[in-house]
Coordinates of C-alpha atoms and ligand atoms in Angstrom, one line a residue:
M1 CA 16.9 46.2 -0.3
I2 CA 17.9 44.3 2.8
F3 CA 14.3 44.3 3.9
L4 CA 13.3 42.7 0.6
R5 CA 16.0 40.0 0.9
I6 CA 14.8 39.0 4.3
N7 CA 11.3 38.6 2.9
V8 CA 12.5 36.4 0.1
L9 CA 14.5 34.3 2.6
I10 CA 11.4 33.8 4.9
L11 CA 9.3 32.8 1.9
F12 CA 11.9 30.4 0.8
F13 CA 12.1 28.9 4.3
V14 CA 8.4 28.5 4.8
H15 CA 8.0 26.8 1.4
T16 CA 10.7 24.3 2.0
L17 CA 9.5 23.3 5.5
P18 CA 8.2 19.8 5.3
L19 CA 4.3 19.7 5.3
A20 CA 4.5 17.8 8.6
A21 CA 6.2 20.6 10.4
Q22 CA 3.8 23.2 9.1
L23 CA 0.8 21.2 10.2
R24 CA 2.0 20.4 13.7
Y25 CA -0.2 22.4 16.0
Y26 CA -0.2 19.4 18.4
T27 CA 3.1 17.9 19.6
D28 CA 3.5 14.3 20.5
P29 CA 2.0 13.6 23.9
L30 CA 4.8 11.1 24.7
K31 CA 8.6 11.5 24.2
T32 CA 9.1 7.8 23.6
A33 CA 9.0 6.7 20.0
L34 CA 5.3 6.7 19.0
S35 CA 3.7 3.3 18.2
L36 CA 0.0 2.8 17.9
S37 CA -2.0 -0.1 19.2
G38 CA -5.2 1.5 18.0
N39 CA -6.3 4.4 15.8
F40 CA -9.3 6.6 15.2
G41 CA -12.3 4.9 13.7
E42 CA -11.2 1.4 14.6
L43 CA -14.1 -0.9 15.1
R44 CA -14.7 -1.7 18.7
A45 CA -17.6 -3.2 20.8
D46 CA -20.6 -0.9 20.2
H47 CA -18.4 2.1 19.2
F48 CA -15.8 3.5 16.8
H49 CA -12.6 4.1 18.7
T50 CA -12.5 7.9 19.2
G51 CA -8.7 8.5 19.6
L52 CA -5.2 7.1 19.3
D53 CA -3.9 4.4 21.6
F54 CA -0.2 4.9 22.1
R55 CA 1.9 2.0 23.3
T56 CA 3.9 2.5 26.5
Q57 CA 6.2 -0.6 26.3
R58 CA 3.8 -2.6 28.5
K59 CA 4.7 -0.3 31.5
T60 CA 3.0 2.5 33.3
G61 CA 4.6 5.8 34.4
F62 CA 5.9 7.5 31.2
P63 CA 5.6 11.3 31.4
V64 CA 2.6 12.6 29.4
Y65 CA 2.9 16.1 27.8
A66 CA 0.2 18.6 26.8
S67 CA 0.4 18.7 23.1
A68 CA -0.5 22.4 22.8
E69 CA -0.9 25.3 25.3
G70 CA -4.2 25.5 27.1
Y71 CA -6.0 25.1 30.3
V72 CA -7.4 22.0 32.1
S73 CA -11.1 22.1 31.5
R74 CA -12.2 18.8 32.9
I75 CA -10.7 16.1 35.2
V76 CA -12.4 12.7 35.4
V77 CA -11.6 9.8 37.9
S78 CA -13.7 6.8 37.1
P79 CA -13.4 3.0 37.9
T80 CA -14.3 2.4 34.2
G81 CA -14.0 4.3 30.9
F82 CA -10.9 6.4 30.6
G83 CA -10.1 5.9 34.3
R84 CA -8.1 9.0 35.3
A85 CA -8.4 11.4 32.4
L86 CA -7.4 15.0 31.7
Y87 CA -9.1 17.4 29.2
I88 CA -7.1 20.4 28.0
N89 CA -8.9 23.2 26.1
H90 CA -6.7 25.0 23.5
P91 CA -7.1 28.5 21.9
N92 CA -8.0 27.0 18.5
N93 CA -11.3 25.6 20.0
T94 CA -10.1 22.1 20.3
T95 CA -9.7 19.9 23.4
T96 CA -7.1 17.2 23.8
V97 CA -7.9 14.3 26.1
Y98 CA -5.4 12.0 27.9
G99 CA -6.9 8.8 29.3
H100 CA -6.0 5.8 31.5
L101 CA -3.4 8.0 33.4
L102 CA -1.6 6.7 36.5
R103 CA -1.1 10.1 38.1
F104 CA -1.8 13.8 37.3
R105 CA 0.7 16.6 37.7
S106 CA 1.1 17.1 41.5
D107 CA -0.9 20.3 41.8
I108 CA -3.8 18.7 39.9
E109 CA -3.4 15.5 41.9
D110 CA -3.7 17.5 45.2
Y111 CA -6.8 19.3 43.9
V112 CA -8.4 16.0 42.8
A113 CA -7.8 14.4 46.2
E114 CA -9.3 17.5 48.0
E115 CA -12.4 17.1 45.9
Q116 CA -12.6 13.4 46.4
Y117 CA -12.4 13.9 50.2
R118 CA -14.9 16.8 50.1
R119 CA -17.4 14.8 48.1
R120 CA -16.5 11.5 49.8
S121 CA -16.3 9.8 46.4
F122 CA -13.6 8.0 44.5
A123 CA -15.3 8.8 41.2
V124 CA -15.4 12.5 40.3
D125 CA -16.0 14.5 37.2
L126 CA -14.7 18.0 37.7
Q127 CA -15.4 20.9 35.3
L128 CA -12.8 23.7 35.6
S129 CA -12.7 27.4 34.6
P130 CA -9.8 28.7 32.5
G131 CA -7.7 30.2 35.3
R132 CA -7.4 27.1 37.5
F133 CA -4.7 25.0 35.9
T134 CA -2.9 26.0 32.8
A135 CA -0.5 23.9 30.7
A136 CA 2.2 25.1 28.4
R137 CA 2.9 23.3 25.1
Q138 CA 4.9 20.2 26.0
E139 CA 4.5 20.7 29.7
Q140 CA 4.3 17.4 31.6
I141 CA 0.7 16.9 32.9
G142 CA 0.9 13.4 34.3
L143 CA 2.1 9.9 34.0
S144 CA 0.7 7.2 31.6
G145 CA -1.1 4.4 33.2
N146 CA -3.7 1.6 32.8
S147 CA -6.6 3.0 34.8
G148 CA -10.3 2.5 34.0
S149 CA -11.4 0.1 31.3
S150 CA -7.9 -0.4 29.9
G151 CA -6.7 -3.7 28.5
G152 CA -3.0 -3.0 29.3
P153 CA -0.8 0.0 29.9
H154 CA -1.2 2.7 27.1
L155 CA -2.1 6.3 26.6
H156 CA -5.5 7.0 25.1
Y157 CA -5.3 10.3 23.3
E158 CA -8.1 12.3 21.7
I159 CA -8.6 15.6 19.9
R160 CA -12.1 17.0 20.2
D161 CA -13.9 20.0 18.7
T162 CA -14.5 22.0 22.0
P163 CA -18.0 23.3 21.3
T164 CA -19.6 20.0 20.2
Q165 CA -17.1 17.6 22.0
D166 CA -17.1 15.6 18.8
A167 CA -14.0 13.4 18.4
L168 CA -11.8 14.4 15.5
N169 CA -9.3 12.1 13.8
P170 CA -6.0 13.2 15.2
L171 CA -4.0 11.9 12.3
H172 CA -6.3 13.6 9.8
I173 CA -5.7 17.1 11.3
N174 CA -2.1 16.8 12.6
N175 CA 1.1 15.1 11.6
F176 CA 2.3 13.0 14.5
N177 CA 5.6 11.1 14.2
I178 CA 4.1 7.8 13.1
P179 CA 5.6 6.5 9.9
D180 CA 3.0 4.9 7.6
H181 CA 3.7 3.6 4.2
T182 CA 1.6 0.5 4.7
S183 CA -1.6 0.0 2.8
P184 CA -4.8 -1.5 4.3
R185 CA -5.1 -5.2 4.0
I186 CA -8.3 -7.0 2.9
R187 CA -8.9 -10.3 4.7
S188 CA -12.2 -11.4 3.4
V189 CA -15.1 -10.2 1.3
R190 CA -18.8 -11.0 1.3
F191 CA -21.7 -10.6 -1.2
Y192 CA -25.2 -10.5 0.3
P193 CA -28.6 -11.1 -1.2
L194 CA -30.6 -8.3 0.6
D195 CA -34.1 -9.7 0.2
S196 CA -35.9 -13.0 -0.3
L197 CA -36.2 -12.6 -4.1
S198 CA -32.4 -12.0 -4.6
H199 CA -29.7 -14.5 -4.8
V200 CA -25.9 -14.8 -4.8
E201 CA -24.6 -17.9 -6.6
F202 CA -28.3 -19.1 -6.5
M203 CA -28.4 -19.0 -2.7
G204 CA -30.3 -16.8 -0.3
T205 CA -27.3 -16.6 2.0
P206 CA -24.1 -14.5 1.8
L207 CA -21.1 -15.7 -0.3
T208 CA -17.8 -15.3 1.6
R209 CA -14.4 -15.3 -0.2
T210 CA -10.8 -14.7 0.7
P211 CA -9.4 -12.4 -2.0
Q212 CA -6.0 -12.8 -3.7
A213 CA -3.6 -9.9 -3.6
V214 CA -1.0 -8.8 -6.1
G215 CA 0.6 -5.9 -4.3
N216 CA -2.3 -3.7 -3.2
L217 CA -4.7 -5.0 -5.9
Y218 CA -7.2 -7.6 -4.6
S219 CA -9.4 -9.9 -6.7
L220 CA -11.6 -13.0 -6.2
P221 CA -9.6 -16.3 -6.4
G222 CA -9.6 -18.0 -9.8
G223 CA -11.0 -14.8 -11.4
Q224 CA -14.5 -15.8 -10.2
V225 CA -17.4 -13.8 -11.6
V226 CA -20.1 -13.8 -9.0
K227 CA -23.5 -14.8 -10.4
A228 CA -26.3 -12.9 -8.7
W229 CA -29.7 -11.2 -9.2
G230 CA -31.6 -8.6 -7.3
R231 CA -30.6 -6.3 -4.5
I232 CA -27.0 -7.1 -3.6
G233 CA -24.7 -5.7 -0.9
V234 CA -20.9 -6.0 -0.6
A235 CA -18.9 -6.0 2.7
L236 CA -15.2 -6.2 3.5
Q237 CA -13.2 -7.4 6.5
S238 CA -10.1 -5.3 6.4
N239 CA -7.5 -3.5 8.6
D240 CA -5.0 -0.8 8.2
Y241 CA -1.5 -1.0 9.6
F242 CA 1.4 1.4 10.5
D243 CA 5.0 0.7 9.5
N244 CA 6.4 0.0 13.0
N245 CA 3.9 -2.3 14.5
G246 CA 1.6 -5.2 13.7
S247 CA -1.5 -4.0 15.4
P248 CA -4.6 -4.2 13.2
C249 CA -6.0 -0.7 13.0
G250 CA -9.1 0.9 11.4
I251 CA -9.7 2.1 7.8
F252 CA -9.9 5.8 7.3
E253 CA -11.9 6.0 4.0
A254 CA -13.6 3.4 1.8
S255 CA -15.6 3.8 -1.4
L256 CA -17.5 1.5 -3.7
A257 CA -17.8 2.2 -7.4
V258 CA -19.6 0.2 -10.1
D259 CA -18.7 0.6 -13.8
G260 CA -16.8 3.8 -12.9
T261 CA -19.6 5.5 -10.9
E262 CA -19.2 5.9 -7.2
R263 CA -22.1 4.5 -5.2
F264 CA -21.1 4.7 -1.6
R265 CA -18.3 6.2 0.5
Y266 CA -17.5 6.8 4.1
E267 CA -14.8 8.7 5.8
L268 CA -13.8 8.5 9.5
S269 CA -12.7 12.1 10.2
R270 CA -15.2 13.0 13.0
V271 CA -17.5 11.1 15.3
A272 CA -20.2 12.5 17.7
F273 CA -20.3 10.4 20.9
S274 CA -24.1 10.4 20.9
L275 CA -24.0 8.6 17.5
N276 CA -21.1 6.3 18.2
R277 CA -23.3 3.2 18.7
Y278 CA -24.3 3.3 15.0
L279 CA -21.1 1.3 14.6
N280 CA -23.5 -1.7 15.0
S281 CA -25.1 -0.7 11.7
H282 CA -21.8 0.1 10.0
I283 CA -20.8 -3.6 10.4
D284 CA -22.6 -6.9 9.7
Y285 CA -23.6 -7.2 13.3
G286 CA -25.1 -10.7 13.0
E287 CA -21.9 -12.1 11.7
Y288 CA -20.0 -10.3 14.4
A289 CA -22.3 -11.6 17.1
E290 CA -21.9 -15.1 15.7
T291 CA -18.1 -15.3 14.9
G292 CA -16.5 -12.1 16.2
N293 CA -15.5 -11.1 12.6
R294 CA -16.3 -7.5 11.7
Y295 CA -17.3 -7.0 8.0
V296 CA -18.0 -3.3 7.1
K297 CA -21.0 -3.0 4.8
M298 CA -20.7 -0.9 1.7
W299 CA -24.4 0.0 1.9
L300 CA -26.4 2.0 4.4
E301 CA -29.3 0.7 6.5
P302 CA -32.4 3.0 6.7
G303 CA -32.0 3.5 10.5
N304 CA -28.3 4.4 10.5
R305 CA -28.0 8.1 11.5
I306 CA -24.3 8.6 11.8
P307 CA -23.2 11.1 9.1
L308 CA -20.1 9.3 7.8
Y309 CA -21.6 8.4 4.4
T310 CA -22.0 9.8 0.9
T311 CA -24.2 7.5 -1.2
D312 CA -26.4 7.3 -4.3
T313 CA -30.2 6.9 -4.1
M314 CA -29.8 3.2 -3.7
K315 CA -27.5 3.8 -0.6
G316 CA -24.8 1.5 -1.9
I317 CA -27.2 -1.4 -2.7
L318 CA -26.5 -2.8 -6.1
A319 CA -29.5 -3.7 -8.3
I320 CA -28.4 -6.6 -10.5
D321 CA -30.3 -7.3 -13.7
S322 CA -30.2 -10.4 -15.8
G323 CA -27.8 -10.6 -18.7
K324 CA -25.5 -7.7 -17.6
I325 CA -22.0 -7.7 -16.2
Y326 CA -21.1 -5.2 -13.4
R327 CA -17.5 -4.2 -12.8
G328 CA -17.1 -3.2 -9.1
E329 CA -14.3 -1.6 -7.2
V330 CA -13.8 -1.0 -3.5
R331 CA -11.0 1.4 -2.7
L332 CA -9.7 1.6 0.9
K333 CA -7.4 4.4 2.1
D334 CA -5.6 5.2 5.3
V335 CA -5.0 8.8 6.5
A336 CA -1.5 8.9 4.9
G337 CA -3.0 8.1 1.5
N338 CA -1.9 4.5 1.2
Q339 CA -4.5 2.6 -0.8
S340 CA -5.8 -0.9 -1.5
V341 CA -8.3 -1.8 -4.2
F342 CA -10.6 -4.8 -4.5
R343 CA -12.0 -5.4 -8.0
F344 CA -14.8 -7.8 -8.7
Q345 CA -17.4 -8.7 -11.4
I346 CA -21.0 -9.6 -10.9
A347 CA -22.9 -11.3 -13.8
G348 CA -26.7 -10.9 -13.6
F349 CA -28.5 -14.3 -13.8
Y350 CA -32.2 -14.4 -12.9
R351 CA -33.3 -17.4 -10.9
E352 CA -36.7 -17.8 -9.2
M353 CA -36.0 -18.2 -5.5
P354 CA -38.2 -20.5 -3.4
V355 CA -41.0 -18.4 -1.9
P356 CA -40.3 -18.1 1.8
P357 CA -43.1 -19.4 4.1
S358 CA -45.5 -16.6 4.8
C359 CA -44.4 -14.9 8.0
S360 CA -46.9 -14.7 10.7
L361 CA -44.5 -13.0 13.1
P362 CA -45.1 -9.4 14.2
R363 CA -43.1 -6.9 12.2
F364 CA -41.0 -4.5 14.3
R365 CA -40.4 -1.1 12.6
H366 CA -37.1 0.7 13.0
N367 CA -38.7 4.2 12.9
A368 CA -41.7 3.6 15.1
E369 CA -42.5 2.4 18.6
N370 CA -43.2 -1.4 18.8
R371 CA -45.1 -3.3 21.5
W372 CA -45.7 -7.0 22.0
S373 CA -47.0 -8.8 25.0
D374 CA -48.7 -12.0 26.3
E375 CA -49.6 -13.2 29.8
E376 CA -46.0 -13.6 30.9
F377 CA -43.9 -11.2 28.9
E378 CA -44.0 -7.7 27.4
I379 CA -41.6 -5.7 25.3
I380 CA -41.8 -2.0 24.4
T381 CA -39.2 -0.5 22.0
P382 CA -38.9 3.2 21.2
A383 CA -38.7 4.6 17.6
G384 CA -35.1 4.3 16.5
A385 CA -34.2 1.2 18.5
F386 CA -33.3 -0.7 15.3
Y387 CA -31.6 0.0 12.0
D388 CA -34.1 -1.8 9.8
D389 CA -37.5 -3.6 10.1
F390 CA -37.6 -7.3 11.0
P391 CA -40.0 -10.0 12.1
F392 CA -39.9 -10.2 15.9
R393 CA -39.5 -13.7 17.2
Y394 CA -40.2 -14.7 20.8
E395 CA -40.1 -18.1 22.5
R396 CA -40.5 -19.2 26.1
S397 CA -39.4 -22.3 28.0
E398 CA -40.3 -23.6 31.4
R399 CA -38.6 -22.2 34.4
T400 CA -35.7 -24.3 35.8
D401 CA -34.0 -24.5 39.1
G402 CA -32.5 -21.2 40.3
F403 CA -34.8 -19.0 38.2
F404 CA -38.0 -17.3 39.3
S405 CA -39.7 -16.9 36.0
A406 CA -39.9 -18.8 32.7
I407 CA -36.8 -18.5 30.3
H408 CA -37.7 -15.9 27.7
R409 CA -35.9 -16.0 24.4
V410 CA -36.2 -12.4 23.2
H411 CA -35.5 -12.5 19.4
R412 CA -31.9 -13.3 18.5
P413 CA -28.6 -11.7 19.5
A414 CA -27.8 -11.2 15.7
I415 CA -30.2 -8.1 15.6
P416 CA -28.5 -5.1 17.2
V417 CA -30.5 -3.0 19.6
H418 CA -29.6 0.7 19.4
K419 CA -31.7 2.3 22.1
A420 CA -32.6 0.7 25.5
V421 CA -35.8 -1.3 25.2
T422 CA -38.1 -2.1 28.1
I423 CA -39.0 -5.7 28.9
R424 CA -41.4 -6.9 31.6
I425 CA -41.3 -10.5 32.9
K426 CA -44.0 -12.2 35.1
T427 CA -42.3 -13.7 38.1
A428 CA -43.0 -16.9 40.1
A429 CA -44.4 -16.4 43.6
L430 CA -41.7 -14.5 45.4
P431 CA -41.7 -14.1 49.2
E432 CA -41.9 -10.4 50.1
Q433 CA -38.4 -10.2 51.6
L434 CA -36.9 -11.6 48.4
R435 CA -38.5 -9.2 46.0
S436 CA -35.8 -6.5 46.4
K437 CA -33.2 -9.2 45.7
A438 CA -34.7 -10.1 42.3
L439 CA -33.1 -9.1 39.1
V440 CA -33.4 -9.8 35.4
A441 CA -30.5 -12.0 34.3
E442 CA -29.3 -12.4 30.7
I443 CA -28.3 -16.0 30.1
S444 CA -25.4 -16.5 27.6
R445 CA -25.1 -19.3 25.1
E446 CA -22.7 -21.0 27.6
G447 CA -25.4 -20.6 30.3
L448 CA -23.5 -17.9 32.2
L449 CA -25.6 -15.2 33.9
S450 CA -25.1 -11.5 33.9
S451 CA -27.4 -9.0 35.6
A452 CA -29.6 -6.7 33.6
G453 CA -31.0 -5.0 36.7
G454 CA -34.6 -4.2 37.1
S455 CA -37.2 -3.8 39.8
W456 CA -40.2 -5.8 41.0
S457 CA -43.7 -4.5 41.0
E458 CA -47.1 -6.3 41.2
G459 CA -45.6 -9.7 40.3
W460 CA -43.6 -8.4 37.3
M461 CA -39.9 -7.6 36.9
Q462 CA -39.2 -4.6 34.6
T463 CA -35.9 -3.5 33.2
T464 CA -34.3 -2.2 30.0
I465 CA -32.0 -4.2 27.8
R466 CA -29.7 -3.3 24.9
S467 CA -29.2 -6.7 23.4
F468 CA -31.5 -9.5 22.4
G469 CA -31.0 -12.9 23.9
S470 CA -32.4 -15.1 26.7
Y471 CA -33.6 -13.5 29.9
S472 CA -35.1 -14.8 33.2
V473 CA -35.5 -13.6 36.7
A474 CA -32.9 -14.6 39.3
L475 CA -32.0 -13.7 42.9
D476 CA -28.9 -12.3 44.4
T477 CA -29.0 -12.9 48.1
L478 CA -25.3 -13.1 48.7
P479 CA -23.3 -10.1 49.9
P480 CA -20.0 -9.1 48.2
V481 CA -16.9 -10.9 49.3
I482 CA -14.1 -8.8 50.8
T483 CA -10.7 -10.4 50.9
P484 CA -7.9 -8.5 52.7
L485 CA -4.5 -8.5 50.9
S486 CA -2.5 -6.2 53.2
I487 CA -3.8 -6.9 56.7
K488 CA -3.2 -10.0 58.7
E489 CA -4.1 -10.4 62.3
N490 CA -4.6 -6.7 62.8
A491 CA -1.2 -5.8 61.3
L492 CA -0.3 -4.3 57.9
T493 CA 1.8 -6.5 55.6
E494 CA 2.5 -3.7 53.1
P495 CA 4.2 -0.5 54.0
S496 CA 2.3 2.1 52.0
R497 CA -1.1 0.8 51.0
I498 CA -4.0 -1.3 52.2
R499 CA -5.5 -3.5 49.4
F500 CA -8.5 -5.8 49.2
T501 CA -10.2 -7.7 46.5
I502 CA -13.9 -7.3 46.3
T503 CA -16.2 -9.5 44.2
D504 CA -19.9 -10.1 43.8
D505 CA -21.7 -13.2 42.5
L506 CA -24.4 -11.6 40.3
A507 CA -25.8 -8.1 40.8
G508 CA -22.4 -6.5 40.8
I509 CA -20.7 -4.0 43.2
K510 CA -22.7 -0.8 43.7
E511 CA -20.6 1.2 46.2
H512 CA -17.9 1.0 48.8
T513 CA -17.1 3.1 51.9
G514 CA -13.8 3.0 53.8
L515 CA -13.4 4.6 57.2
I516 CA -10.2 4.9 59.3
D517 CA -10.7 6.1 62.8
D518 CA -14.4 6.8 61.8
Q519 CA -13.2 9.3 59.1
W520 CA -13.9 8.7 55.4
V521 CA -10.8 7.8 53.4
L522 CA -10.2 7.4 49.7
F523 CA -10.3 3.8 48.6
E524 CA -9.6 3.6 44.8
Y525 CA -11.6 1.0 42.9
D526 CA -10.2 -1.0 39.9
P527 CA -13.0 -3.3 38.9
K528 CA -11.0 -5.0 36.1
N529 CA -8.7 -6.4 38.7
S530 CA -11.5 -6.6 41.5
L531 CA -9.1 -4.4 43.5
L532 CA -9.9 -1.8 46.2
F533 CA -7.0 0.1 47.7
Y534 CA -6.1 2.9 50.0
R535 CA -2.7 4.6 49.7
I536 CA -1.5 5.6 53.2
D537 CA -1.8 9.3 53.1
S538 CA 0.5 10.8 55.7
K539 CA -1.0 14.3 55.1
R540 CA -4.4 13.2 56.3
L541 CA -3.6 10.2 58.6
Q542 CA -1.9 10.8 61.9
T543 CA 0.8 8.1 62.2
G544 CA 2.4 6.5 65.2
K545 CA -0.8 5.0 66.7
R546 CA -3.2 2.1 66.3
H547 CA -6.1 2.8 63.9
T548 CA -9.5 1.2 63.3
L549 CA -10.5 0.3 59.8
L550 CA -14.0 -0.3 58.6
L551 CA -14.8 -1.2 55.0
K552 CA -18.4 -1.5 53.8
V553 CA -19.2 -2.9 50.3
T554 CA -22.7 -3.2 48.9
D555 CA -24.0 -4.8 45.7
Q556 CA -26.7 -3.5 43.3
V557 CA -29.5 -5.2 45.2
D558 CA -28.2 -3.8 48.5
N559 CA -26.6 -6.9 50.0
E560 CA -23.9 -5.5 52.3
S561 CA -20.6 -6.8 53.6
V562 CA -18.6 -5.2 56.4
Y563 CA -14.9 -5.8 57.2
R564 CA -13.3 -4.5 60.4
A565 CA -9.7 -4.6 61.6
T566 CA -7.2 -2.5 63.5
F567 CA -3.6 -1.7 62.5
W568 CA -0.6 0.2 63.8
K569 CA 0.9 2.9 61.6
Ligands
LIG601 ZN1 -8.2 4.1 23.3

């Protein structure tokens, strides 16, 4: 009898637990109030954001906790990416990732330093077996920071499927303490004629409108019915928000229905890193390249292979006939289930569009290799380099001062390049000793140069590129510039570290080596601040004497700078 009563009590208790508590396999990785500056699936440059960005009050140094029990399976230290990052494998076959850390737990920190000294490398990527470092649920594993390619102090947090390393949407599988009663907001909508026979409002170009909102229901201003004919696509510029902050975040789920039938849907619950660049097909990339605005297309391009979508046979493209009215609805959802709806009507009106001038340009196929060349330029693109077919455009202008080839305009930046494509550029006569200093430079609209690397052979420079634009051959003959910040006249001006800024004019920094008393020492590199620094390590450096310091920095074309000093410590 007593036994039965306990069972009843337990059942009662389990059923009255809030859903949140039942689903919490993962605890919050910070003990401060959680606030997101970014969420899973947010649209970023060339990728979907694969985790949660937790704010840390614009400061570094907050304790970071393992969100479930497990063992450290991987430790990365990198000047870019997640900077200092820990990966913890859990018994449920998931891995949590903690990025941009300032410091690791002290035993892990000691191990990493040992490995850095053993390999004589600041950057390390260490795979670990289960017994090496374990972490209990909620055990502190490090301090939050701003390391790697971080735009300000925060914790980047991921949950991955361990066998595939696919990133999972943390908010979709676990309830973190992040209040969310706020619906997605729609900022702008666009209607696209998708071929030369189609029109929107009798134009061959997209129609852009700012919708009106009544609560979470959006519609076109003035009750506009869009007149169109042919193959039409719809795209939205929208963001999701959480209750306690104003950061624009990404949409979890969106669907398009016409006359009550669903045509297209995507859901951002899982992303494979190898497919993450398909973001450039998910959005109207041309508009993004031109204005920085990201419109998500509610149709699928033929070359888009990321499996986020459920579509009809038309892949979300609307076929608009004359004399018919189409009632469309786009529904946006966040993970918490808050929704916004955009309703629109399209009226089919046939209009004969002007026949486009016959196109003599070579057609590049998205699903095949493409090659094009003339006497000064060659391009070879692998199958799958593009999301759709397009007429390839190439122009050339005369070489100008400072360049060692003609200026090659390789199509337009509006077409995204998915896989690296090879270009070859004929160079002007280059003296032999300068050939190793040549590189392919991309020239921005503002005329700024950035290196696309490459190597010289038989009068041609060859490299691979991942964006269209203007390219030419330039030289980098200047070595990196080393500027001491903590040493003056052979004396230290800071008590516990030695800092430098290092910069390069074009090719970019390739490597650095720091020696104290002829022994390799760990200089940490923070390229976003052009900083190179050594923390005085009293375990490894014998103090109470004068030391020699030598710092060597080389750029990508092997120009080298050397800095020498002595100091007392
Ligand atoms: Zn992040």
